[in-house]
């Protein structure tokens, strides 16, 4: 069960809805703090809020005054009082309908408007869309009297786009609000989005609260459609709208913080608006929101979420750049060390490898003398000795043909084949196991490290400690 992980000092949970019946009657409640009763309490509260957000009847609460075209809102428990007025003056707000309405009083549910008998026939999505547009138009008109909010407004003389609600500010800045209940393909959404942006219009998409647009998985994380993903990919936050409750849902996902120390994404995840992974729906009243030419839609809580997301993205860019710089510096330093090692030890390595190919009698060979002289007191168990005190010849082959002065991966089979090419007879039926045990011991000593595995035998590469000796 997802809990509110935006409950840190910088961001508090925007809204906690109580049980469904109370939500429909009382509307949005006070902000919820996850520290009050713990995550379990929040999970139960939030679950009820989500159920309420997805619920609701397809009922009219907004109509239009027939003579003026102004929006008219029916308050709850006023159906009887305004029935005569509605029948005479209020018509359906769905574009192209204009049918007369009446009121319906309900004892268990909210009062609403409805078509007179035999009229209407709008789909649930059509009603929700109409009420969503009416709500947005009313909210913008009341909250921003110096701006103009118009329903079904064309954005230019060519009729390139017709916004559900177009807000034009006193300085000519425009924001288009789209209430989207019907299915929409990613390509169709991108075409409309690009068209708006091409005209200098900021577009805000409020997707519907019903099942066609809003779905959850078994863990109550959001199941986003390809169109929703396209919205997030365009650097726009993802919003949903319940016009009956006048509540906006915000998709909030998890963002990873990149660690310079670990050189990977590491540690606590951060709540962000631009990720779909493990996204939850956070709820806040539409009345707390305000339009923005920068973000499209913002609020005090959203501003904190935007800031937190921006901080994470900036940190990750800087951290990855720092890691890349560190890696480049380390690679340069390693190359310089390798160059110094080659200058200091390269000639000795070449002489030993050449001598290993011309061994007649190991105990009196030049190769054994060179290797013994090479290591002297620094042998430190890299190569074992036999009971007679001689260095084990096949281990010398492995060490100087694959480890000393090298940094390329090699496997047990590579080592065995080189031992055979050097003319060394191990005299053991389980040569591969012996070589593996030897390399495991060198790994324990820090002279090689595991690079990968091929079948049941691992692949090794020399460490700096092994290569430089």
Steps between C-alpha positions, in 0.01 A plus 500: 500500500657830397513764770561871469869531444456875455470537874846641561575837656483680167175348373188399690227278361253728317169337586357212694143398409293314756257218424312534172170613650669778696705606199196548282327703770788693654739535210878533542632490855797658675854395398612171650832453677645150480661553840162518675400135512759329285501347153220250570259782585600688189462194278140453617422869458659513159324186384166658585605816320589309184170313507312827539703666226415222254134492600214736448196510277490647154275778624472864400579756765590768245266647240486815290263792529311500171495874435850599621706186442642528851571189702258413776583263786247301703601479866414182688158477670362788291323301227148579624577867557636562148290257294275766348796727422692217334206389286457854371855630468765221508597279206740211444864613486606229252598684177231461235229380741336799677213280622298619797587363843328437828626411847504168684503481880677198649497396864811277495694664219566849378225708338549548128368631173345276237337528162126526480335170412600362160796729451876468535641151461860608550759236589660496845828621350321781317334617821822478700682689224237771491501540878880502507517777243231698683687462828828617349331795327328606823815459709709712261229767459456548873865472599641719221255781421763692303539210259251347258399131511299380200357154429554341155726786387706480179865589546543681167310612193585178317320300766815295556399403854183535702571492871247366747571812706742769385633743761637828363688719745504879510830503309387252235655188654284197431450165673279230347323256732397166352267267693563157349260214572494331161790278383790681333802347328852621585547630146174694511593649837848598379349664190269715714771575755748607231232711333430689821868552578562612143246779555661603828216348704562298816272195504370336818345155466253383764429133435172350613450330835312198360638158416576577135765750601582419862604145593692342787682171541447255786739702721311823426778646290390683185481306175593769251407478134743572214335842469565574867862397451521738204378785724773429757760463225409850377600641841140565597350379827214250480166617642157341545174678584184407688259784410238393756742518795698789344817304573817462292710184510875529441710203389807481725769242431834401647831652397841352585787711632838442335785443744851622419636267767336187358507618136143381455145582606508435871311578818157642569262569214342841458142591408499659153238600245690389188524122559238228451673232708295406807289810445222580746218749469520795738183709537452873550208742457480676164444825690853480642649489149591787275597517131865556414669591174803302620342184645149513359343428837650565842416548869695537821531122525571451129766771510680305772470181294634678189790641704579161650500337157718772350746469788523124446555533125764771547674290764498192275644691204774650715569169677528305176731768359713475814512120471598525133773748592622272781506198269690694237751613760541148636540360149769758430677423826479127430641551152788699648567230759485234231749699297735524798463130572580418139810716519607347832398137454424454132848387403510246783155366402611453141819318603307266732236421238769431241685275746181308584492387138853353511498277806693174478535424869288710735729480804792643303309720257560866433124557545506374859804711581343811346168450681671438833709811451198698385299435813781460759348598833174620335383154391248498788331177395409600146657177376517189715810284557523126473641281780839519334489880531451575128231739380203322338567536130141509368411774751793706368354462150157617614639793698738639238290424192172642638555709814837678525477811281152412366147636547300280260250234617595134471333175592605165643496345153726778368745430782496124441558535126795734560649252749482230232655731239789566739563126509411461868348171611291551811467124554149535644166377360324799659721778359211741457409471869861555604526812286165626637613448861823688425312793350252505788795525739644788300159662513497468879844663508378787282718427193207416267128568509197332350396649165227258388423130470507261207306187593614378842846658472547872575685764301764710676690822438816618673468771763749783516673320785541189285582673172775725629704212643 
